[in-house]
mmCIF file of C-alpha atoms in Angstrom:
data_model
loop_
_atom_site.group_PDB
_atom_site.id
_atom_site.type_symbol
_atom_site.label_atom_id
_atom_site.label_comp_id
_atom_site.label_asym_id
_atom_site.label_seq_id
_atom_site.Cartn_x
_atom_site.Cartn_y
_atom_site.Cartn_z
ATOM 1 C CA MET A 154 -6.520 -2.463 16.472
ATOM 2 C CA ARG A 155 -3.710 -3.464 13.337
ATOM 3 C CA LEU A 156 -3.327 -0.739 11.609
ATOM 4 C CA PHE A 157 -0.724 1.290 8.326
ATOM 5 C CA ALA A 158 0.027 4.310 6.708
ATOM 6 C CA ALA A 159 -1.052 4.287 3.297
ATOM 7 C CA VAL A 160 -1.325 6.174 -0.221
ATOM 8 C CA LEU A 161 -4.363 5.431 -1.662
ATOM 9 C CA PRO A 162 -4.392 5.035 -6.132
ATOM 10 C CA SER A 163 -7.261 7.373 -7.304
ATOM 11 C CA SER A 164 -10.665 5.970 -8.552
ATOM 12 C CA ASP A 165 -9.409 6.713 -11.983
ATOM 13 C CA ALA A 166 -5.868 4.890 -11.424
ATOM 14 C CA VAL A 167 -7.573 1.905 -10.153
ATOM 15 C CA ALA A 168 -10.744 1.694 -13.066
ATOM 16 C CA GLU A 169 -7.620 1.582 -14.681
ATOM 17 C CA LEU A 170 -5.655 -1.182 -13.037
ATOM 18 C CA ARG A 171 -8.774 -2.819 -13.340
ATOM 19 C CA ASP A 172 -8.621 -2.988 -16.932
ATOM 20 C CA ALA A 173 -4.740 -3.942 -16.972
ATOM 21 C CA VAL A 174 -5.213 -7.216 -14.459
ATOM 22 C CA GLN A 175 -8.549 -8.134 -16.725
ATOM 23 C CA ALA A 176 -6.152 -8.872 -19.755
ATOM 24 C CA VAL A 177 -3.550 -11.147 -17.064
ATOM 25 C CA PRO A 178 -3.833 -14.347 -18.322
ATOM 26 C CA ALA A 179 -5.549 -17.081 -15.766
ATOM 27 C CA THR A 180 -3.269 -18.122 -13.732
ATOM 28 C CA GLU A 181 -3.229 -21.021 -11.107
ATOM 29 C CA GLY A 182 -2.381 -20.799 -7.892
ATOM 30 C CA LEU A 183 -2.420 -17.092 -7.584
ATOM 31 C CA ARG A 184 -5.005 -15.165 -4.642
ATOM 32 C CA TRP A 185 -5.662 -11.779 -6.105
ATOM 33 C CA THR A 186 -5.833 -9.111 -3.806
ATOM 34 C CA GLY A 187 -9.438 -7.179 -4.469
ATOM 35 C CA GLU A 188 -9.335 -3.687 -5.915
ATOM 36 C CA ALA A 189 -10.309 -2.412 -1.758
ATOM 37 C CA GLY A 190 -7.464 -3.760 -1.109
ATOM 38 C CA TRP A 191 -5.365 -1.442 -3.176
ATOM 39 C CA HIS A 192 -2.631 0.763 -1.801
ATOM 40 C CA PHE A 193 1.020 1.569 -0.961
ATOM 41 C CA THR A 194 2.149 1.082 2.700
ATOM 42 C CA LEU A 195 4.139 3.863 3.628
ATOM 43 C CA ALA A 196 4.114 2.581 7.484
ATOM 44 C CA PHE A 197 3.575 -0.762 8.708
ATOM 45 C CA MET A 198 2.464 -0.179 12.680
ATOM 46 C CA GLY A 199 0.971 -3.785 13.811
ATOM 47 C CA GLU A 200 -1.262 -3.441 16.540
ATOM 48 C CA VAL A 201 -1.795 -0.449 18.370
ATOM 49 C CA ALA A 202 -2.831 0.214 21.366
ATOM 50 C CA ASP A 203 -6.071 2.672 21.970
ATOM 51 C CA PRO A 204 -4.790 4.506 24.089
ATOM 52 C CA LEU A 205 -1.358 5.763 21.772
ATOM 53 C CA LEU A 206 -4.200 6.789 18.952
ATOM 54 C CA PRO A 207 -4.807 10.680 20.037
ATOM 55 C CA GLU A 208 -0.250 11.052 19.534
ATOM 56 C CA LEU A 209 -0.721 9.010 16.078
ATOM 57 C CA HIS A 210 -3.341 11.298 14.785
ATOM 58 C CA THR A 211 -1.341 14.261 16.072
ATOM 59 C CA ARG A 212 2.057 12.980 14.938
ATOM 60 C CA LEU A 213 0.242 12.106 11.967
ATOM 61 C CA ALA A 214 -1.421 15.714 10.693
ATOM 62 C CA ARG A 215 2.166 16.891 12.070
ATOM 63 C CA ALA A 216 3.651 14.728 8.977
ATOM 64 C CA ALA A 217 0.970 15.125 6.466
ATOM 65 C CA ALA A 218 1.431 19.037 6.392
ATOM 66 C CA ARG A 219 4.653 19.161 6.359
ATOM 67 C CA THR A 220 4.535 17.592 2.996
ATOM 68 C CA ALA A 221 3.701 19.058 -0.074
ATOM 69 C CA PRO A 222 1.517 16.715 -2.556
ATOM 70 C CA PHE A 223 2.591 14.981 -5.225
ATOM 71 C CA PRO A 224 2.549 12.974 -8.701
ATOM 72 C CA LEU A 225 1.926 10.149 -8.844
ATOM 73 C CA ARG A 226 1.298 6.703 -11.175
ATOM 74 C CA LEU A 227 1.053 2.939 -11.437
ATOM 75 C CA HIS A 228 3.685 1.798 -12.992
ATOM 76 C CA GLY A 229 5.130 -1.176 -14.479
ATOM 77 C CA ALA A 230 5.021 -4.999 -12.565
ATOM 78 C CA GLY A 231 7.093 -6.981 -10.481
ATOM 79 C CA ARG A 232 7.225 -9.582 -8.026
ATOM 80 C CA PHE A 233 8.612 -10.414 -4.389
ATOM 81 C CA GLY A 234 10.900 -14.431 -4.908
ATOM 82 C CA ARG A 235 7.381 -16.651 -6.258
ATOM 83 C CA ARG A 236 5.362 -15.237 -3.678
ATOM 84 C CA ALA A 237 4.386 -11.862 -4.395
ATOM 85 C CA LEU A 238 2.874 -10.055 -7.951
ATOM 86 C CA TRP A 239 3.520 -6.530 -8.053
ATOM 87 C CA ILE A 240 2.481 -3.288 -9.798
ATOM 88 C CA GLY A 241 5.071 -0.155 -8.767
ATOM 89 C CA ALA A 242 4.873 2.904 -9.000
ATOM 90 C CA ALA A 243 6.963 6.915 -10.906
ATOM 91 C CA GLY A 244 6.711 10.042 -10.258
ATOM 92 C CA GLY A 245 7.261 12.037 -7.388
ATOM 93 C CA LEU A 246 8.827 8.405 -5.427
ATOM 94 C CA ASP A 247 11.308 10.584 -3.292
ATOM 95 C CA ALA A 248 8.297 12.685 -2.451
ATOM 96 C CA LEU A 249 6.583 8.990 -1.707
ATOM 97 C CA ARG A 250 9.400 8.178 0.484
ATOM 98 C CA LEU A 251 9.682 10.794 2.352
ATOM 99 C CA LEU A 252 5.930 10.411 3.360
ATOM 100 C CA ALA A 253 6.751 7.243 4.364
ATOM 101 C CA GLU A 254 10.438 8.023 6.472
ATOM 102 C CA ARG A 255 7.759 10.710 8.161
ATOM 103 C CA ALA A 256 4.546 8.240 8.544
ATOM 104 C CA ASP A 257 7.253 5.604 9.960
ATOM 105 C CA ALA A 258 8.662 8.456 12.297
ATOM 106 C CA ALA A 259 4.911 9.397 13.479
ATOM 107 C CA ALA A 260 4.616 6.341 14.657
ATOM 108 C CA ARG A 261 7.904 5.739 16.686
ATOM 109 C CA ARG A 262 7.965 8.902 17.872
ATOM 110 C CA ALA A 263 3.673 8.414 18.940
ATOM 111 C CA GLY A 264 5.425 5.461 21.025
ATOM 112 C CA ILE A 265 4.105 2.295 18.771
ATOM 113 C CA PRO A 266 7.453 -0.154 18.174
ATOM 114 C CA MET A 267 7.961 -0.242 14.919
ATOM 115 C CA GLU A 268 9.762 -3.243 12.756
ATOM 116 C CA GLN A 269 13.911 -2.069 11.831
ATOM 117 C CA HIS A 270 14.079 0.840 9.190
ATOM 118 C CA ARG A 271 14.620 -0.276 5.625
ATOM 119 C CA ARG A 272 14.769 1.771 2.546
ATOM 120 C CA TYR A 273 11.231 2.197 1.205
ATOM 121 C CA ALA A 274 9.946 0.340 -2.099
ATOM 122 C CA PRO A 275 6.907 1.653 -3.045
ATOM 123 C CA HIS A 276 4.780 -1.225 -4.868
ATOM 124 C CA LEU A 277 1.315 -2.022 -4.551
ATOM 125 C CA THR A 278 0.640 -6.132 -3.894
ATOM 126 C CA LEU A 279 -1.958 -7.095 -6.778
ATOM 127 C CA ALA A 280 -1.671 -11.053 -5.790
ATOM 128 C CA ARG A 281 -0.132 -13.570 -4.037
ATOM 129 C CA ALA A 282 0.527 -17.313 -4.770
ATOM 130 C CA ARG A 283 -0.825 -20.098 -2.563
ATOM 131 C CA HIS A 284 2.376 -22.280 -3.122
ATOM 132 C CA ASP A 285 6.219 -21.779 -4.299
ATOM 133 C CA HIS A 286 5.434 -23.595 -7.949
ATOM 134 C CA ALA A 287 3.172 -20.441 -8.986
ATOM 135 C CA ASP A 288 3.949 -19.234 -12.355
ATOM 136 C CA LEU A 289 4.429 -16.073 -12.111
ATOM 137 C CA ARG A 290 5.755 -14.907 -15.096
ATOM 138 C CA PRO A 291 2.724 -14.568 -17.144
ATOM 139 C CA CYS A 292 1.162 -11.866 -15.564
ATOM 140 C CA LEU A 293 4.195 -10.319 -15.229
ATOM 141 C CA ASP A 294 4.828 -10.330 -19.113
ATOM 142 C CA ALA A 295 0.870 -9.286 -19.350
ATOM 143 C CA LEU A 296 1.755 -6.159 -16.832
ATOM 144 C CA ALA A 297 5.489 -5.164 -17.488
ATOM 145 C CA GLY A 298 4.709 -2.307 -20.091
ATOM 146 C CA PHE A 299 1.815 -0.837 -17.481
ATOM 147 C CA GLU A 300 1.798 3.004 -17.696
ATOM 148 C CA GLY A 301 -1.008 4.960 -15.436
ATOM 149 C CA THR A 302 -2.212 8.751 -15.619
ATOM 150 C CA PRO A 303 -0.760 10.589 -13.214
ATOM 151 C CA TRP A 304 -2.757 11.671 -10.012
ATOM 152 C CA GLN A 305 -2.440 13.890 -7.393
ATOM 153 C CA VAL A 306 -1.446 12.536 -4.389
ATOM 154 C CA ASP A 307 -2.964 14.608 -1.433
ATOM 155 C CA ALA A 308 -3.960 12.955 0.977
ATOM 156 C CA LEU A 309 -2.066 10.452 4.065
ATOM 157 C CA ARG A 310 -4.347 7.983 5.174
ATOM 158 C CA LEU A 311 -4.602 5.713 8.448
ATOM 159 C CA VAL A 312 -6.137 2.541 7.535
ATOM 160 C CA ARG A 313 -6.972 -0.373 9.960
ATOM 161 C CA SER A 314 -7.125 -3.653 8.466
ATOM 162 C CA ASN A 315 -9.633 -6.206 9.792
ATOM 163 C CA PRO A 316 -8.601 -10.126 9.079
ATOM 164 C CA PRO A 317 -10.276 -12.457 7.223
ATOM 165 C CA VAL A 318 -13.087 -14.411 8.365
ATOM 166 C CA PRO A 319 -11.698 -17.439 9.263
ATOM 167 C CA GLY A 320 -13.117 -20.549 7.415
ATOM 168 C CA VAL A 321 -14.331 -18.583 4.980
ATOM 169 C CA PRO A 322 -13.003 -19.356 1.483
ATOM 170 C CA GLY A 323 -11.015 -16.938 -1.016
ATOM 171 C CA GLU A 324 -12.190 -14.262 1.929
ATOM 172 C CA GLN A 325 -9.425 -11.753 2.358
ATOM 173 C CA PRO A 326 -8.833 -9.154 4.697
ATOM 174 C CA ARG A 327 -10.977 -6.092 4.444
ATOM 175 C CA TYR A 328 -9.262 -2.399 5.213
ATOM 176 C CA GLU A 329 -11.318 0.671 6.702
ATOM 177 C CA VAL A 330 -9.759 4.364 6.472
ATOM 178 C CA VAL A 331 -9.708 5.845 10.282
ATOM 179 C CA GLY A 332 -8.096 9.225 9.683
ATOM 180 C CA GLN A 333 -7.283 11.534 6.438
ATOM 181 C CA TRP A 334 -4.847 14.201 6.777
ATOM 182 C CA PRO A 335 -4.170 16.331 3.906
ATOM 183 C CA LEU A 336 -0.290 17.129 2.343
ATOM 184 C CA THR A 337 -0.609 21.585 2.475
ATOM 185 C CA GLY A 338 3.445 21.325 2.473
ATOM 186 C CA HIS A 339 3.921 24.052 5.446
#
């Protein structure tokens, strides 16, 4: 199955972001992610064979147990080139980066080949451009000052990504939490 470790925003954070996104001017050529897809990916694992899952679960549980809960809030907006619009994070960024490193290490130690390590850049993807001509500036301007209310990150989640159904217009990946471990800081 196709898996990634993630932090999910609280329901209040999702509601605040939904309100902010509804106020963004319509922009041609953007495919918006649904609320069910709003998350901070910590470690993308790709296809993981079933025999590796027990060890992965054990190691992710250990990573979560070593990490204390921390505050986070949705903050500001940015883009990757001309193709992706995102919302950033503020608050416990050092703790978020540490949790991302621990999730990546857990996957590696469980035998999952991971991409080359790079500095973690926390972001929640809001939209992707269908082409390079999409003008993201109005969206960035509308969301630049966005400041969400802090919430407490208290769990590490393992999420399965189910690909979109081929041939269905507007179909998006579906995400399913398949594992969850509390952050305890022990």
